[in-house]
mmCIF file of C-alpha atoms in Angstrom:
data_model
loop_
_atom_site.group_PDB
_atom_site.id
_atom_site.type_symbol
_atom_site.label_atom_id
_atom_site.label_comp_id
_atom_site.label_asym_id
_atom_site.label_seq_id
_atom_site.Cartn_x
_atom_site.Cartn_y
_atom_site.Cartn_z
ATOM 1 C CA UNK A 1 53.550 128.434 70.215
ATOM 2 C CA UNK A 2 54.881 125.208 71.490
ATOM 3 C CA UNK A 3 53.796 123.493 74.618
ATOM 4 C CA UNK A 4 56.208 124.019 77.484
ATOM 5 C CA UNK A 5 59.853 123.216 76.835
ATOM 6 C CA UNK A 6 61.910 125.148 79.361
ATOM 7 C CA UNK A 7 65.399 123.843 78.630
ATOM 8 C CA UNK A 8 66.076 127.169 76.965
ATOM 9 C CA UNK A 9 65.925 130.842 77.829
ATOM 10 C CA UNK A 10 63.041 131.491 80.207
ATOM 11 C CA UNK A 11 60.743 134.445 80.464
ATOM 12 C CA UNK A 12 61.406 136.279 77.248
ATOM 13 C CA UNK A 13 58.649 136.103 74.715
ATOM 14 C CA UNK A 14 54.815 136.054 74.227
ATOM 15 C CA UNK A 15 52.251 135.269 71.539
ATOM 16 C CA UNK A 16 48.484 135.238 71.470
ATOM 17 C CA UNK A 17 46.744 133.364 68.670
ATOM 18 C CA UNK A 18 43.415 135.115 68.688
ATOM 19 C CA UNK A 19 40.207 134.204 66.961
ATOM 20 C CA UNK A 20 41.580 135.865 63.848
ATOM 21 C CA UNK A 21 41.024 139.118 62.042
ATOM 22 C CA UNK A 22 37.996 137.690 60.263
ATOM 23 C CA UNK A 23 36.260 136.048 63.248
ATOM 24 C CA UNK A 24 32.614 135.320 62.491
ATOM 25 C CA UNK A 25 30.098 136.895 64.867
ATOM 26 C CA UNK A 26 27.265 134.432 65.342
ATOM 27 C CA UNK A 27 25.497 137.103 67.390
ATOM 28 C CA UNK A 28 26.450 139.972 69.703
ATOM 29 C CA UNK A 29 27.634 137.481 72.352
ATOM 30 C CA UNK A 30 29.235 134.622 70.419
ATOM 31 C CA UNK A 31 32.053 134.648 67.853
ATOM 32 C CA UNK A 32 33.896 131.793 66.130
ATOM 33 C CA UNK A 33 37.245 132.131 64.412
ATOM 34 C CA UNK A 34 40.372 130.248 63.559
ATOM 35 C CA UNK A 35 43.555 129.987 61.601
ATOM 36 C CA UNK A 36 44.833 127.465 59.053
ATOM 37 C CA UNK A 37 48.440 127.480 57.868
ATOM 38 C CA UNK A 38 50.348 125.325 55.377
ATOM 39 C CA UNK A 39 54.146 125.550 55.383
ATOM 40 C CA UNK A 40 56.980 124.019 53.431
ATOM 41 C CA UNK A 41 60.613 124.571 54.497
ATOM 42 C CA UNK A 42 63.894 123.342 53.051
ATOM 43 C CA UNK A 43 67.168 123.424 54.985
ATOM 44 C CA UNK A 44 70.694 123.263 53.590
ATOM 45 C CA UNK A 45 72.983 122.508 56.523
ATOM 46 C CA UNK A 46 76.724 122.257 56.859
ATOM 47 C CA UNK A 47 77.459 120.126 59.940
ATOM 48 C CA UNK A 48 79.949 117.387 60.683
ATOM 49 C CA UNK A 49 80.503 115.259 63.766
ATOM 50 C CA UNK A 50 83.752 113.451 64.625
ATOM 51 C CA UNK A 51 84.075 109.666 64.546
ATOM 52 C CA UNK A 52 83.210 107.685 67.663
ATOM 53 C CA UNK A 53 85.870 107.794 70.344
ATOM 54 C CA UNK A 54 86.407 106.337 73.797
ATOM 55 C CA UNK A 55 85.380 108.688 76.588
ATOM 56 C CA UNK A 56 83.888 112.145 76.411
ATOM 57 C CA UNK A 57 84.713 114.990 74.033
ATOM 58 C CA UNK A 58 87.315 117.552 75.100
ATOM 59 C CA UNK A 59 86.358 119.650 78.122
ATOM 60 C CA UNK A 60 83.749 118.813 80.731
ATOM 61 C CA UNK A 61 80.684 119.149 78.505
ATOM 62 C CA UNK A 62 78.722 116.178 77.359
ATOM 63 C CA UNK A 63 78.400 116.486 73.610
ATOM 64 C CA UNK A 64 75.842 115.012 71.208
ATOM 65 C CA UNK A 65 76.003 111.318 70.268
ATOM 66 C CA UNK A 66 79.022 110.635 68.076
ATOM 67 C CA UNK A 67 78.795 108.895 64.729
ATOM 68 C CA UNK A 68 80.619 105.675 63.862
ATOM 69 C CA UNK A 69 82.538 107.364 61.064
ATOM 70 C CA UNK A 70 83.330 110.942 60.277
ATOM 71 C CA UNK A 71 80.471 111.967 57.998
ATOM 72 C CA UNK A 72 77.994 114.722 57.331
ATOM 73 C CA UNK A 73 75.393 114.619 60.076
ATOM 74 C CA UNK A 74 72.884 116.780 58.226
ATOM 75 C CA UNK A 75 72.326 117.929 54.688
ATOM 76 C CA UNK A 76 69.421 118.985 52.529
ATOM 77 C CA UNK A 77 65.946 118.303 53.896
ATOM 78 C CA UNK A 78 62.500 119.543 52.937
ATOM 79 C CA UNK A 79 59.555 119.092 55.266
ATOM 80 C CA UNK A 80 56.099 120.549 55.756
ATOM 81 C CA UNK A 81 53.425 121.024 58.343
ATOM 82 C CA UNK A 82 49.811 122.175 58.514
ATOM 83 C CA UNK A 83 48.296 123.344 61.822
ATOM 84 C CA UNK A 84 44.659 124.320 62.280
ATOM 85 C CA UNK A 85 43.253 126.130 65.306
ATOM 86 C CA UNK A 86 39.612 126.864 66.079
ATOM 87 C CA UNK A 87 38.531 129.367 68.753
ATOM 88 C CA UNK A 88 35.115 130.087 70.296
ATOM 89 C CA UNK A 89 34.593 133.270 72.318
ATOM 90 C CA UNK A 90 31.396 133.846 74.325
ATOM 91 C CA UNK A 91 30.565 137.149 76.086
ATOM 92 C CA UNK A 92 27.274 136.783 77.984
ATOM 93 C CA UNK A 93 27.737 140.394 79.126
ATOM 94 C CA UNK A 94 30.395 143.079 79.320
ATOM 95 C CA UNK A 95 32.038 141.664 82.446
ATOM 96 C CA UNK A 96 32.242 137.935 81.711
ATOM 97 C CA UNK A 97 33.936 135.890 78.994
ATOM 98 C CA UNK A 98 34.272 132.184 78.173
ATOM 99 C CA UNK A 99 36.953 131.077 75.704
ATOM 100 C CA UNK A 100 37.821 127.751 74.048
ATOM 101 C CA UNK A 101 40.656 126.934 71.643
ATOM 102 C CA UNK A 102 41.251 123.627 69.855
ATOM 103 C CA UNK A 103 44.382 122.800 67.882
ATOM 104 C CA UNK A 104 45.061 120.130 65.264
ATOM 105 C CA UNK A 105 48.036 119.578 62.979
ATOM 106 C CA UNK A 106 49.482 117.356 60.259
ATOM 107 C CA UNK A 107 53.232 116.568 60.290
ATOM 108 C CA UNK A 108 56.046 118.233 62.240
ATOM 109 C CA UNK A 109 57.933 120.274 59.665
ATOM 110 C CA UNK A 110 61.713 120.453 60.083
ATOM 111 C CA UNK A 111 61.552 120.020 63.857
ATOM 112 C CA UNK A 112 62.552 116.359 63.800
ATOM 113 C CA UNK A 113 65.501 116.808 61.422
ATOM 114 C CA UNK A 114 66.851 120.243 62.347
ATOM 115 C CA UNK A 115 70.318 120.199 63.997
ATOM 116 C CA UNK A 116 69.846 123.544 65.748
ATOM 117 C CA UNK A 117 68.720 124.212 69.304
ATOM 118 C CA UNK A 118 66.097 126.673 68.034
ATOM 119 C CA UNK A 119 63.043 125.580 66.054
ATOM 120 C CA UNK A 120 62.743 126.972 62.475
ATOM 121 C CA UNK A 121 58.948 127.297 62.777
ATOM 122 C CA UNK A 122 57.357 127.925 66.158
ATOM 123 C CA UNK A 123 53.833 126.745 65.325
ATOM 124 C CA UNK A 124 52.014 124.020 67.275
ATOM 125 C CA UNK A 125 52.581 121.014 65.032
ATOM 126 C CA UNK A 126 51.475 117.384 65.269
ATOM 127 C CA UNK A 127 53.547 116.352 68.299
ATOM 128 C CA UNK A 128 52.748 119.606 70.120
ATOM 129 C CA UNK A 129 48.974 119.090 70.194
ATOM 130 C CA UNK A 130 49.071 115.504 71.480
ATOM 131 C CA UNK A 131 49.619 114.471 75.122
ATOM 132 C CA UNK A 132 50.044 118.131 75.997
ATOM 133 C CA UNK A 133 52.486 118.600 78.900
ATOM 134 C CA UNK A 134 52.157 114.901 79.722
ATOM 135 C CA UNK A 135 48.526 115.354 80.762
ATOM 136 C CA UNK A 136 47.215 112.781 78.300
ATOM 137 C CA UNK A 137 45.104 115.582 76.783
ATOM 138 C CA UNK A 138 44.997 116.024 73.013
ATOM 139 C CA UNK A 139 43.903 119.011 70.921
ATOM 140 C CA UNK A 140 42.390 121.102 73.746
ATOM 141 C CA UNK A 141 44.763 124.056 73.959
ATOM 142 C CA UNK A 142 42.874 126.589 76.061
ATOM 143 C CA UNK A 143 39.624 126.774 78.007
ATOM 144 C CA UNK A 144 39.107 129.604 80.469
ATOM 145 C CA UNK A 145 36.682 131.953 82.182
ATOM 146 C CA UNK A 146 37.435 135.658 82.697
ATOM 147 C CA UNK A 147 35.691 138.251 84.829
ATOM 148 C CA UNK A 148 36.509 141.946 84.403
ATOM 149 C CA UNK A 149 35.863 144.655 86.973
ATOM 150 C CA UNK A 150 35.596 148.316 86.040
ATOM 151 C CA UNK A 151 37.577 150.437 88.488
ATOM 152 C CA UNK A 152 36.554 153.749 86.970
ATOM 153 C CA UNK A 153 38.606 156.395 85.181
ATOM 154 C CA UNK A 154 39.640 154.124 82.299
ATOM 155 C CA UNK A 155 40.883 151.422 84.686
ATOM 156 C CA UNK A 156 39.973 147.721 84.703
ATOM 157 C CA UNK A 157 40.999 144.549 86.516
ATOM 158 C CA UNK A 158 40.490 141.154 84.886
ATOM 159 C CA UNK A 159 40.815 137.724 86.538
ATOM 160 C CA UNK A 160 41.088 134.528 84.476
ATOM 161 C CA UNK A 161 41.113 130.856 85.484
ATOM 162 C CA UNK A 162 41.294 127.666 83.444
ATOM 163 C CA UNK A 163 43.658 126.125 80.886
ATOM 164 C CA UNK A 164 45.885 129.053 79.958
ATOM 165 C CA UNK A 165 48.720 130.068 77.679
ATOM 166 C CA UNK A 166 51.210 132.251 79.550
ATOM 167 C CA UNK A 167 52.341 133.896 76.312
ATOM 168 C CA UNK A 168 49.012 135.713 76.134
ATOM 169 C CA UNK A 169 50.016 137.704 79.209
ATOM 170 C CA UNK A 170 53.806 138.034 79.009
ATOM 171 C CA UNK A 171 56.299 139.574 76.593
ATOM 172 C CA UNK A 172 53.996 140.829 73.885
ATOM 173 C CA UNK A 173 55.469 142.569 70.855
ATOM 174 C CA UNK A 174 53.801 144.302 67.925
ATOM 175 C CA UNK A 175 56.300 143.168 65.286
ATOM 176 C CA UNK A 176 57.746 139.849 66.495
ATOM 177 C CA UNK A 177 55.007 137.795 68.073
ATOM 178 C CA UNK A 178 53.073 135.680 65.586
ATOM 179 C CA UNK A 179 54.484 132.655 63.765
ATOM 180 C CA UNK A 180 51.542 132.667 61.338
ATOM 181 C CA UNK A 181 51.815 136.208 59.974
ATOM 182 C CA UNK A 182 55.250 137.481 61.091
ATOM 183 C CA UNK A 183 58.609 135.750 61.726
ATOM 184 C CA UNK A 184 58.717 131.960 61.780
ATOM 185 C CA UNK A 185 61.810 131.165 63.858
ATOM 186 C CA UNK A 186 61.016 130.703 67.535
ATOM 187 C CA UNK A 187 63.651 133.214 68.614
ATOM 188 C CA UNK A 188 61.397 135.967 67.216
ATOM 189 C CA UNK A 189 58.165 134.409 68.526
ATOM 190 C CA UNK A 190 56.843 133.760 72.015
ATOM 191 C CA UNK A 191 57.087 130.019 72.119
ATOM 192 C CA UNK A 192 57.238 127.672 75.077
ATOM 193 C CA UNK A 193 60.828 126.967 74.177
ATOM 194 C CA UNK A 194 61.721 130.150 76.070
ATOM 195 C CA UNK A 195 60.247 128.991 79.355
ATOM 196 C CA UNK A 196 56.795 130.500 78.897
ATOM 197 C CA UNK A 197 54.513 127.483 79.257
ATOM 198 C CA UNK A 198 51.409 126.972 77.183
ATOM 199 C CA UNK A 199 48.161 125.078 77.567
ATOM 200 C CA UNK A 200 47.945 124.074 81.220
ATOM 201 C CA UNK A 201 46.041 124.869 84.411
ATOM 202 C CA UNK A 202 46.497 128.314 85.869
ATOM 203 C CA UNK A 203 45.166 131.724 86.817
ATOM 204 C CA UNK A 204 45.971 135.259 85.623
ATOM 205 C CA UNK A 205 45.345 138.871 86.622
ATOM 206 C CA UNK A 206 45.373 141.836 84.209
ATOM 207 C CA UNK A 207 45.257 145.469 85.320
ATOM 208 C CA UNK A 208 44.887 148.307 82.821
ATOM 209 C CA UNK A 209 44.809 152.015 83.570
ATOM 210 C CA UNK A 210 45.278 154.398 80.671
ATOM 211 C CA UNK A 211 48.727 153.734 79.126
ATOM 212 C CA UNK A 212 49.841 151.529 82.042
ATOM 213 C CA UNK A 213 49.287 147.785 82.346
ATOM 214 C CA UNK A 214 50.361 144.947 84.628
ATOM 215 C CA UNK A 215 49.834 141.229 84.017
ATOM 216 C CA UNK A 216 50.594 138.278 86.274
ATOM 217 C CA UNK A 217 50.109 134.567 85.656
ATOM 218 C CA UNK A 218 50.701 131.352 87.588
ATOM 219 C CA UNK A 219 50.471 127.830 86.145
ATOM 220 C CA UNK A 220 50.969 124.198 87.089
ATOM 221 C CA UNK A 221 52.691 122.197 84.345
ATOM 222 C CA UNK A 222 51.862 118.507 84.225
ATOM 223 C CA UNK A 223 55.259 117.413 82.995
ATOM 224 C CA UNK A 224 58.285 119.476 82.018
ATOM 225 C CA UNK A 225 61.147 118.297 79.796
ATOM 226 C CA UNK A 226 62.727 116.537 82.784
ATOM 227 C CA UNK A 227 59.533 114.568 83.374
ATOM 228 C CA UNK A 228 58.613 116.495 86.545
ATOM 229 C CA UNK A 229 55.480 118.337 87.568
ATOM 230 C CA UNK A 230 56.414 122.018 88.025
ATOM 231 C CA UNK A 231 54.968 125.408 88.849
ATOM 232 C CA UNK A 232 55.490 128.563 86.781
ATOM 233 C CA UNK A 233 54.918 132.233 87.567
ATOM 234 C CA UNK A 234 55.462 135.406 85.595
ATOM 235 C CA UNK A 235 54.682 139.122 85.645
ATOM 236 C CA UNK A 236 54.881 141.964 83.150
ATOM 237 C CA UNK A 237 54.615 145.739 83.528
ATOM 238 C CA UNK A 238 54.038 147.787 80.398
ATOM 239 C CA UNK A 239 53.646 151.361 79.225
ATOM 240 C CA UNK A 240 52.228 152.552 75.884
ATOM 241 C CA UNK A 241 53.496 155.890 74.635
ATOM 242 C CA UNK A 242 51.723 157.747 71.829
ATOM 243 C CA UNK A 243 53.767 160.567 70.331
ATOM 244 C CA UNK A 244 54.052 162.366 67.011
ATOM 245 C CA UNK A 245 56.681 159.780 66.067
ATOM 246 C CA UNK A 246 54.248 156.877 66.570
ATOM 247 C CA UNK A 247 53.030 154.401 69.162
ATOM 248 C CA UNK A 248 55.599 152.616 71.300
ATOM 249 C CA UNK A 249 55.258 149.851 73.865
ATOM 250 C CA UNK A 250 57.822 149.255 76.606
ATOM 251 C CA UNK A 251 57.629 146.171 78.810
ATOM 252 C CA UNK A 252 59.561 144.647 81.702
ATOM 253 C CA UNK A 253 59.138 140.919 82.310
ATOM 254 C CA UNK A 254 60.188 138.577 85.112
ATOM 255 C CA UNK A 255 59.421 134.856 85.232
ATOM 256 C CA UNK A 256 60.409 131.838 87.246
ATOM 257 C CA UNK A 257 59.692 128.197 87.941
ATOM 258 C CA UNK A 258 59.828 125.845 90.910
ATOM 259 C CA UNK A 259 62.774 123.608 91.859
ATOM 260 C CA UNK A 260 61.777 120.807 89.507
ATOM 261 C CA UNK A 261 64.428 121.143 86.784
ATOM 262 C CA UNK A 262 67.636 119.144 86.591
ATOM 263 C CA UNK A 263 70.981 120.908 86.749
ATOM 264 C CA UNK A 264 73.619 120.338 84.064
ATOM 265 C CA UNK A 265 74.947 117.246 85.863
ATOM 266 C CA UNK A 266 71.480 115.696 86.037
ATOM 267 C CA UNK A 267 71.888 114.992 89.767
ATOM 268 C CA UNK A 268 70.074 117.915 91.436
ATOM 269 C CA UNK A 269 66.809 119.738 90.908
ATOM 270 C CA UNK A 270 66.916 123.516 90.665
ATOM 271 C CA UNK A 271 64.559 126.448 90.176
ATOM 272 C CA UNK A 272 64.576 128.948 87.308
ATOM 273 C CA UNK A 273 64.535 132.712 87.158
ATOM 274 C CA UNK A 274 64.563 134.977 84.101
ATOM 275 C CA UNK A 275 64.060 138.664 83.412
ATOM 276 C CA UNK A 276 63.925 140.775 80.292
ATOM 277 C CA UNK A 277 62.624 143.671 78.207
ATOM 278 C CA UNK A 278 60.378 143.748 75.137
ATOM 279 C CA UNK A 279 60.047 146.993 73.156
ATOM 280 C CA UNK A 280 58.309 147.957 69.931
ATOM 281 C CA UNK A 281 58.162 151.417 68.380
ATOM 282 C CA UNK A 282 56.436 152.787 65.291
ATOM 283 C CA UNK A 283 58.171 155.477 63.234
ATOM 284 C CA UNK A 284 55.445 157.025 61.168
ATOM 285 C CA UNK A 285 53.099 154.781 59.230
ATOM 286 C CA UNK A 286 55.684 152.744 57.330
ATOM 287 C CA UNK A 287 58.457 151.661 59.692
ATOM 288 C CA UNK A 288 58.422 149.831 63.000
ATOM 289 C CA UNK A 289 61.249 148.474 65.129
ATOM 290 C CA UNK A 290 61.478 145.916 67.931
ATOM 291 C CA UNK A 291 64.057 145.039 70.561
ATOM 292 C CA UNK A 292 64.210 142.141 73.023
ATOM 293 C CA UNK A 293 66.768 141.657 75.791
ATOM 294 C CA UNK A 294 66.590 138.779 78.267
ATOM 295 C CA UNK A 295 68.738 136.967 80.801
ATOM 296 C CA UNK A 296 68.339 133.970 83.087
ATOM 297 C CA UNK A 297 70.247 132.261 85.870
ATOM 298 C CA UNK A 298 72.107 129.000 85.333
ATOM 299 C CA UNK A 299 71.178 126.946 88.389
ATOM 300 C CA UNK A 300 69.250 124.520 86.178
ATOM 301 C CA UNK A 301 70.491 123.229 82.826
ATOM 302 C CA UNK A 302 69.922 125.939 80.193
ATOM 303 C CA UNK A 303 70.939 126.235 76.561
ATOM 304 C CA UNK A 304 71.190 130.036 76.744
ATOM 305 C CA UNK A 305 71.795 132.560 79.492
ATOM 306 C CA UNK A 306 71.165 135.706 77.453
ATOM 307 C CA UNK A 307 69.197 136.797 74.387
ATOM 308 C CA UNK A 308 69.650 139.959 72.326
ATOM 309 C CA UNK A 309 67.355 140.414 69.334
ATOM 310 C CA UNK A 310 65.953 143.204 67.242
ATOM 311 C CA UNK A 311 64.667 144.102 63.822
ATOM 312 C CA UNK A 312 62.485 146.150 61.529
ATOM 313 C CA UNK A 313 58.951 145.960 60.204
ATOM 314 C CA UNK A 314 58.235 147.687 56.886
ATOM 315 C CA UNK A 315 54.670 148.335 55.796
ATOM 316 C CA UNK A 316 53.712 147.811 52.171
ATOM 317 C CA UNK A 317 51.966 151.191 52.155
ATOM 318 C CA UNK A 318 55.338 152.600 51.116
ATOM 319 C CA UNK A 319 55.080 150.863 47.728
ATOM 320 C CA UNK A 320 51.314 150.883 47.278
ATOM 321 C CA UNK A 321 50.634 147.482 48.898
ATOM 322 C CA UNK A 322 49.110 148.292 52.292
ATOM 323 C CA UNK A 323 48.366 144.622 53.034
ATOM 324 C CA UNK A 324 52.003 143.563 52.540
ATOM 325 C CA UNK A 325 54.769 143.448 55.142
ATOM 326 C CA UNK A 326 58.535 142.979 55.195
ATOM 327 C CA UNK A 327 60.237 141.796 58.375
ATOM 328 C CA UNK A 328 63.974 141.755 59.111
ATOM 329 C CA UNK A 329 65.354 140.316 62.351
ATOM 330 C CA UNK A 330 68.669 139.310 63.947
ATOM 331 C CA UNK A 331 69.272 137.508 67.237
ATOM 332 C CA UNK A 332 72.413 136.658 69.197
ATOM 333 C CA UNK A 333 72.087 134.158 72.043
ATOM 334 C CA UNK A 334 74.830 133.657 74.604
ATOM 335 C CA UNK A 335 75.286 130.038 75.606
ATOM 336 C CA UNK A 336 74.351 128.756 79.041
ATOM 337 C CA UNK A 337 75.879 125.843 80.943
ATOM 338 C CA UNK A 338 75.450 123.246 78.199
ATOM 339 C CA UNK A 339 77.269 122.540 74.944
ATOM 340 C CA UNK A 340 76.442 125.753 73.085
ATOM 341 C CA UNK A 341 78.828 128.705 73.217
ATOM 342 C CA UNK A 342 76.498 130.968 71.243
ATOM 343 C CA UNK A 343 73.891 130.944 68.484
ATOM 344 C CA UNK A 344 73.016 133.438 65.770
ATOM 345 C CA UNK A 345 69.811 133.731 63.778
ATOM 346 C CA UNK A 346 68.972 135.998 60.857
ATOM 347 C CA UNK A 347 65.526 135.997 59.292
ATOM 348 C CA UNK A 348 63.734 138.059 56.709
ATOM 349 C CA UNK A 349 60.312 137.584 55.183
ATOM 350 C CA UNK A 350 57.922 139.159 52.713
ATOM 351 C CA UNK A 351 54.230 138.630 53.438
ATOM 352 C CA UNK A 352 51.899 139.206 50.512
ATOM 353 C CA UNK A 353 48.366 139.993 51.661
ATOM 354 C CA UNK A 354 46.111 138.317 49.127
ATOM 355 C CA UNK A 355 42.933 139.614 50.784
ATOM 356 C CA UNK A 356 41.627 140.382 54.281
ATOM 357 C CA UNK A 357 41.899 136.728 55.289
ATOM 358 C CA UNK A 358 44.743 135.076 53.348
ATOM 359 C CA UNK A 359 48.446 135.839 53.226
ATOM 360 C CA UNK A 360 51.384 134.189 51.426
ATOM 361 C CA UNK A 361 54.848 134.541 52.992
ATOM 362 C CA UNK A 362 58.293 133.887 51.529
ATOM 363 C CA UNK A 363 60.789 133.364 54.358
ATOM 364 C CA UNK A 364 64.605 133.100 54.524
ATOM 365 C CA UNK A 365 66.574 132.140 57.644
ATOM 366 C CA UNK A 366 70.238 131.674 58.478
ATOM 367 C CA UNK A 367 71.087 129.774 61.667
ATOM 368 C CA UNK A 368 74.365 128.933 63.360
ATOM 369 C CA UNK A 369 75.187 127.128 66.626
ATOM 370 C CA UNK A 370 78.744 127.346 67.965
ATOM 371 C CA UNK A 371 79.546 124.324 70.146
ATOM 372 C CA UNK A 372 81.622 124.887 73.290
ATOM 373 C CA UNK A 373 83.758 121.740 73.074
ATOM 374 C CA UNK A 374 86.152 121.667 70.172
ATOM 375 C CA UNK A 375 87.268 118.827 67.920
ATOM 376 C CA UNK A 376 89.052 119.592 64.634
ATOM 377 C CA UNK A 377 86.902 116.978 62.936
ATOM 378 C CA UNK A 378 83.626 118.665 63.921
ATOM 379 C CA UNK A 379 81.875 121.437 62.057
ATOM 380 C CA UNK A 380 79.304 123.491 63.916
ATOM 381 C CA UNK A 381 75.790 123.323 62.434
ATOM 382 C CA UNK A 382 75.099 126.310 60.230
ATOM 383 C CA UNK A 383 73.017 126.856 57.156
ATOM 384 C CA UNK A 384 70.029 128.329 55.368
ATOM 385 C CA UNK A 385 66.311 127.624 55.530
ATOM 386 C CA UNK A 386 63.952 128.659 52.767
ATOM 387 C CA UNK A 387 60.235 128.538 53.453
ATOM 388 C CA UNK A 388 56.809 129.324 52.067
ATOM 389 C CA UNK A 389 53.793 129.844 54.328
ATOM 390 C CA UNK A 390 50.141 130.184 53.320
ATOM 391 C CA UNK A 391 47.896 131.387 56.149
ATOM 392 C CA UNK A 392 44.137 131.810 56.220
ATOM 393 C CA UNK A 393 42.427 133.540 59.146
ATOM 394 C CA UNK A 394 38.686 133.494 59.578
#
């Protein structure tokens, strides 16, 4: 998850980095866990920008900076990154919980050299864990207190306050939610780049009653991408269906933000509103499928106004490797009021479970951005990304 960057599609995705499958229980009240990942990615990009000209590119869009001479803007690059997150969870009793998460990282992967609007790996890298949301706070990602009330008949109500991550409450998905063990590209992960802010002050409510659930969260963001303090709110209603076919989760999400975001002309400040669906469905014990649909208004400057994504999850139990997983995903994003007409992303990965704590993933991505303004000398950025990811959870 990235810290908040809401220039893109808002209110679509969610991710919770928990204390890890192998969290160590110090005692019956205190547990400590974490995750360490090392990634290397190489991109091969075909992209060309036209030579510098007087005035703006064709149309009324403002394009990227032009080069002095017609030349390849991007080519082959290989970069790496290594994030580490440590979480402490304290339950003094069944109704109260204190949680702390720290995040550290080395390097920024391909983020600084990628030509695409979407990030090839959605993890919190070096720049993401420093001066978080312009607060001047480093490495402290989450710190909150939660109190849970029992309402009887399998119904609970939880209230949380502190430094929160909105993706822990909104747009969950069983098969496309975790950049450490599932897909890497942010379009298949709940990252802040979709308007769901992370790691800032806020409060949340969670109601659960049998298969039904409702979550709501509100946050104040120290500094958004336009340099303004802003407020965020979001809500999700979900239903879990268990049938002979398998377990399915169906969610409706709506999210918005205050009028603190510049419009496409950079002269007015506008609010944001987004809505969407997040589904996942198991088909037996081997196959799972996911679907995400999301839309947002275009009052503020946005890269995308609509997202359509889906894919499959294949369990290694089908070939005698229960710890292994194959993921296949495709996303089409319809451009907003900026320079992008549309984007396409394809990703597939094979995760080899080495043991209960360590997994090695081979990942392949294809990305393409189609620019709205046309110049015969320009080639839209498109290309392949090959990656390897080693993740240890404890």
